[in-house]
C-alpha positions in Angstrom: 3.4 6.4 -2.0 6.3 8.2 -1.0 4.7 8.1 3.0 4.3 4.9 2.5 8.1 4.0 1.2 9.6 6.2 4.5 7.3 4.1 6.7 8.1 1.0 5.1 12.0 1.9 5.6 11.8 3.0 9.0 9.4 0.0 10.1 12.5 -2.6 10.1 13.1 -2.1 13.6 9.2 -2.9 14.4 9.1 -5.9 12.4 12.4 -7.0 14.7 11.1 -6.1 17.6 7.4 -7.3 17.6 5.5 -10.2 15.8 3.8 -9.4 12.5 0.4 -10.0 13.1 0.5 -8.1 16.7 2.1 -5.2 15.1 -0.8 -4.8 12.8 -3.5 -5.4 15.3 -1.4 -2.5 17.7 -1.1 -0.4 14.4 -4.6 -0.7 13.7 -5.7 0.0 17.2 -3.7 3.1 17.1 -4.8 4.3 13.7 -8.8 3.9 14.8 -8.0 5.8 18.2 -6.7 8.5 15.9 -9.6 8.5 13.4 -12.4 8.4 15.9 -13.9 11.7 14.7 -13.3 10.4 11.2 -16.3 8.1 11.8 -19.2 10.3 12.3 -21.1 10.5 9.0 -21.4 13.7 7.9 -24.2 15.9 7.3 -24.6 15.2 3.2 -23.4 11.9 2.9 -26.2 8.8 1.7 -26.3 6.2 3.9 -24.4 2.9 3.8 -25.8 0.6 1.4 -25.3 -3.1 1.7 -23.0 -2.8 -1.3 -21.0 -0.1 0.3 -20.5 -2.1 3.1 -19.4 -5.4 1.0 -16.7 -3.0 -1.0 -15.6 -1.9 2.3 -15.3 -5.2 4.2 -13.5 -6.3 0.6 -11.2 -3.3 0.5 -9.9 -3.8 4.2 -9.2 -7.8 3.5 -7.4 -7.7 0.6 -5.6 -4.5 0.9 -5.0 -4.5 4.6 -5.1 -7.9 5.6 -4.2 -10.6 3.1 -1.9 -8.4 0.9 0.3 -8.1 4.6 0.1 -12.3 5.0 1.0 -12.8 1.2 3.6 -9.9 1.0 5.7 -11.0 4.4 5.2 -15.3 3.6 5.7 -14.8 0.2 8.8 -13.0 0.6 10.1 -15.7 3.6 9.6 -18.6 0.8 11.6 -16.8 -1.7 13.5 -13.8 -1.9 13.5 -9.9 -1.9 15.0 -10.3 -5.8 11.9 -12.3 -6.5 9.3 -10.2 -4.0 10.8 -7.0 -6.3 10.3 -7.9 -9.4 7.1 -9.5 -9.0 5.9 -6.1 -7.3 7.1 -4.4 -10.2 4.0 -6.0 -12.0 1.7 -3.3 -9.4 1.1 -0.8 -12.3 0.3 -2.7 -14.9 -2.0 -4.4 -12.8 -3.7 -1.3 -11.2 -4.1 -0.6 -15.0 -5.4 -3.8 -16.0 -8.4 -4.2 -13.2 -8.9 -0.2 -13.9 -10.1 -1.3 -17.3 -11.6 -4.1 -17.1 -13.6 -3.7 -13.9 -13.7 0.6 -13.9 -14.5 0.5 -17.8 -11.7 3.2 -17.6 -10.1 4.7 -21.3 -6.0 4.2 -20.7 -4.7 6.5 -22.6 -1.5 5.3 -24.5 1.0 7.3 -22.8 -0.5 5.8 -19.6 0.2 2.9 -20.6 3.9 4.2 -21.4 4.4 5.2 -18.3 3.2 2.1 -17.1 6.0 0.2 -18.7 8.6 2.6 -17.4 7.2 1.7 -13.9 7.5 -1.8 -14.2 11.2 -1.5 -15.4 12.1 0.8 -13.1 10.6 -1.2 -10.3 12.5 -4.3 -11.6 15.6 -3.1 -12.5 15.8 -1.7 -8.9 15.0 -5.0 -7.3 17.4 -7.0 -9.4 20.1 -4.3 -8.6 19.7 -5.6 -4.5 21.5 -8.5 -2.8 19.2 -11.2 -2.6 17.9 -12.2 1.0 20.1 -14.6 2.7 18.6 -17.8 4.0 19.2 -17.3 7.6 17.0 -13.8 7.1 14.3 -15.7 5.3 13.8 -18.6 8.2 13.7 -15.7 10.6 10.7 -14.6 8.8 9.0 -18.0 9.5 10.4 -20.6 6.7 11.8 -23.3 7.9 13.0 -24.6 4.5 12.6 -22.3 1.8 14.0 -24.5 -1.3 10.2 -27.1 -2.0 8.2 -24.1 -1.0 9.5 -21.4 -3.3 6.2 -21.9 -6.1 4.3 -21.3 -2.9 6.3 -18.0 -2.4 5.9 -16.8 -5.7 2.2 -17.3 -6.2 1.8 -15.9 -2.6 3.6 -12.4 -3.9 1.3 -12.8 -7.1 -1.7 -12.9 -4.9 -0.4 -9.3 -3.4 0.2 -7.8 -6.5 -4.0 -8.9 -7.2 -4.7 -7.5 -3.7 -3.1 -4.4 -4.4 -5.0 -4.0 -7.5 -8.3 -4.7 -5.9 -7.6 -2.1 -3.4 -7.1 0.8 -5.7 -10.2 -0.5 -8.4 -12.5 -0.9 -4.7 -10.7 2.3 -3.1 -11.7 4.3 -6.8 -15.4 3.2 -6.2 -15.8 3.5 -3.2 -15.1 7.1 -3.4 -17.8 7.8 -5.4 -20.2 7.5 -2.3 -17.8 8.3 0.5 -15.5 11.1 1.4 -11.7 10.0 2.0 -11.3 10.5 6.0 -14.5 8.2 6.5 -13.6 5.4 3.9 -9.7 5.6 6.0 -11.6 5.3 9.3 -14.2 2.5 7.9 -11.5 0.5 6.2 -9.1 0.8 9.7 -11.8 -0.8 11.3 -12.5 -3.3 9.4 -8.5 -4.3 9.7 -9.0 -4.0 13.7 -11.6 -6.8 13.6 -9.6 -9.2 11.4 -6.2 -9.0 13.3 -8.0 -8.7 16.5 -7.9 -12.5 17.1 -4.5 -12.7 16.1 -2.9 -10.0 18.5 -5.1 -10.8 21.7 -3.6 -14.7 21.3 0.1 -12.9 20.5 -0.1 -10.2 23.1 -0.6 -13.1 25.8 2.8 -14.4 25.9 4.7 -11.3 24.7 7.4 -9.0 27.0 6.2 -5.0 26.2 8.3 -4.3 28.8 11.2 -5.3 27.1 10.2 -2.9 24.3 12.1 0.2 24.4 10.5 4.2 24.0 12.4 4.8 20.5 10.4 1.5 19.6 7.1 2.6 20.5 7.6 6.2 19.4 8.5 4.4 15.6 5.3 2.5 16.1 3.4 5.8 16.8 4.6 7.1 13.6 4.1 3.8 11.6 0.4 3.5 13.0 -0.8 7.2 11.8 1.1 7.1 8.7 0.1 3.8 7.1 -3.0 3.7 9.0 -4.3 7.4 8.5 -2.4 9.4 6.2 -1.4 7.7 3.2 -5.0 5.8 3.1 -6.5 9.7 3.3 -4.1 10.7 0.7 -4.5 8.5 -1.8 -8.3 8.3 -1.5 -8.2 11.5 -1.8 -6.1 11.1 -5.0 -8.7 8.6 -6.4 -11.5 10.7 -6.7 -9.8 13.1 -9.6 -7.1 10.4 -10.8 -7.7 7.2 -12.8 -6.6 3.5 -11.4 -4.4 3.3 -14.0 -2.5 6.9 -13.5 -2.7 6.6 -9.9 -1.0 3.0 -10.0 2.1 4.5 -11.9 2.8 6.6 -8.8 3.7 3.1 -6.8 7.0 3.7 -7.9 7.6 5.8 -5.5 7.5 3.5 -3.1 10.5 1.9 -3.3 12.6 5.5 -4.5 11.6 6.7 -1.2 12.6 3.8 0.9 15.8 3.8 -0.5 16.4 7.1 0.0 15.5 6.9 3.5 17.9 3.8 3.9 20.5 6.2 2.6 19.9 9.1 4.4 19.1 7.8 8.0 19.7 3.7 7.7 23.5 4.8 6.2 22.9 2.7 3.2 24.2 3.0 -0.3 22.8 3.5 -3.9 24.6 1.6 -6.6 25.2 3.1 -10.3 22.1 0.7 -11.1 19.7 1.4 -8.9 20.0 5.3 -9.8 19.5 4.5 -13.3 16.3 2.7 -12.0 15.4 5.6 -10.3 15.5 7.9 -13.2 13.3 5.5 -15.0 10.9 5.3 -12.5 11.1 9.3 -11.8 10.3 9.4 -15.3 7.2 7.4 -15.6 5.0 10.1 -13.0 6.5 12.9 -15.2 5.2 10.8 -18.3 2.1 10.3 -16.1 1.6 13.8 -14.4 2.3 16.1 -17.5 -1.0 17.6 -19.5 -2.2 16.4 -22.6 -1.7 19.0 -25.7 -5.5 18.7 -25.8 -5.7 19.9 -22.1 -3.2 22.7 -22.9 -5.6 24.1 -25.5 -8.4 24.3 -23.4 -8.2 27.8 -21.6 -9.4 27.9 -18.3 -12.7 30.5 -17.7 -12.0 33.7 -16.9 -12.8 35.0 -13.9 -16.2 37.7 -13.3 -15.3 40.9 -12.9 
């Protein structure tokens, strides 16, 4: 999650400088060049059931593709206050679906740490400026006032997309190894934008794209594409749903930071109090149990 907060920082330009739907088709075309190898099935792996391949279909559309369409719309018909704070909600939800669908035990101080999550991610996004109109019609609304109930339940549709993708991702890892549910899933996201960027890279001007532009994109594609999917599969397959979704917090701590340390932006006296709250939720999340402290690890044969 904290990948995922420098990429999403440092991705501004790219979202300036090419159209949404052609910079995820490019990012996913990238990410499966990089993760060819990641494909081959290894030696003790079962094969793909039809189920497997359902969940993997599922995991790539709503965690790939529609999260992206309700994420960026959502936020053009409202604002980043409102796209914050309704993020915020991510934990809680990753806890929810863990329980109901997972039949996962959430411990009570999970579910402390889950409510420090959700403030922290809240009181952070109410500490920020919201986004001015002229920034929301560049993103594609042409008048955001009668659409903003559209916004919002688009950005509640994202919060149940990222949920679905940590439940799916959690099963999913129970048959398959990390770097081959990563490559599967990119694939999957390659198909479904395909359409979209063949009809967008018709009438667009890559020349006028500059190297620092394309480097960023490099960097964007294998980190969002290959990366953090390998790492937090990787996570999943020793970490609850409902743990692992308290560690979205760190999303938006790294981002800022990134903003301050290479954007040139600012931290408010707020925003560091939101920090330390949700710096404090993976400590309340990460330490042992007293129960796991009594348990002494076997000694080793001599």
């Amino acid at each position: 999650m904290s990948l995922v907060g420098c990429y999403v920082a440092l991705s501004k330009p790219l979202a300036t400088a090419l159209p949404v739907l052609l910079l995820a088709w490019m990012r996913f075309g990238i990410g499966g060049v990089a993760m060819l190898h990641w494909l081959r099935k290894p030696a003790g792996e079962p094969p793909l059931t039809r189920q497997t391949r359902r969940l993997l279909f599922l995991e790539s559309f709503l965690g790939n593709f529609l999260f992206t369409l309700c994420m960026i719309y959502g936020v053009s018909l409202t604002n980043a206050v409102t796209a914050g704070v309704t993020m915020a909600a991510i934990p809680a939800a990753m806890a929810l679906a863990g329980w109901a669908f997972l039949r996962e035990r959430v411990a009570p101080r999970t579910w402390a740490a889950v409510v420090l999550a959700v403030l922290g991610i809240a009181l952070f996004a109410l500490s920020k400026p919201e986004l001015p109109a002229q920034s929301a019609q560049a993103l594609g609304a042409k008048n955001t006032s009668n659409l903003a109930w559209l916004g919002q339940w688009l950005l509640v549709g994202a919060v149940v997309c990222e949920a679905a993708y940590t439940v799916i991702g959690k099963k999913l890892t129970g048959s398959l190894g990390p770097k081959r549910i990563s490559a599967l899933i990119n694939l999957w996201g390659f198909a479904l934008t395909t359409p979209f960027g063949l009809y967008l890279a018709r009438g667009f001007d890559f020349a006028a794209v500059g190297w620092g532009t394309w480097a960023l994109l490099l960097f964007y594609a294998l980190a969002a594409c290959m990366w953090t999917v390998w790492l937090w599969m990787t996570g999943l397959q020793a970490v609850p749903a409902a743990q692992g979704g308290v560690f979205s917090v760190l999303l938006p701590v790294s981002a800022a930071l990134v903003g301050v340390l290479v954007l040139g932006e600012s931290l408010t006296g707020v925003q560091l109090l939101a920090f330390g709250i949700a710096l404090a939720s993976v400590l309340l999340a990460t330490l042992p149990s007293r129960a796991a402290l009594r348990v002494r690890p076997p000694e080793a044969p001599r």
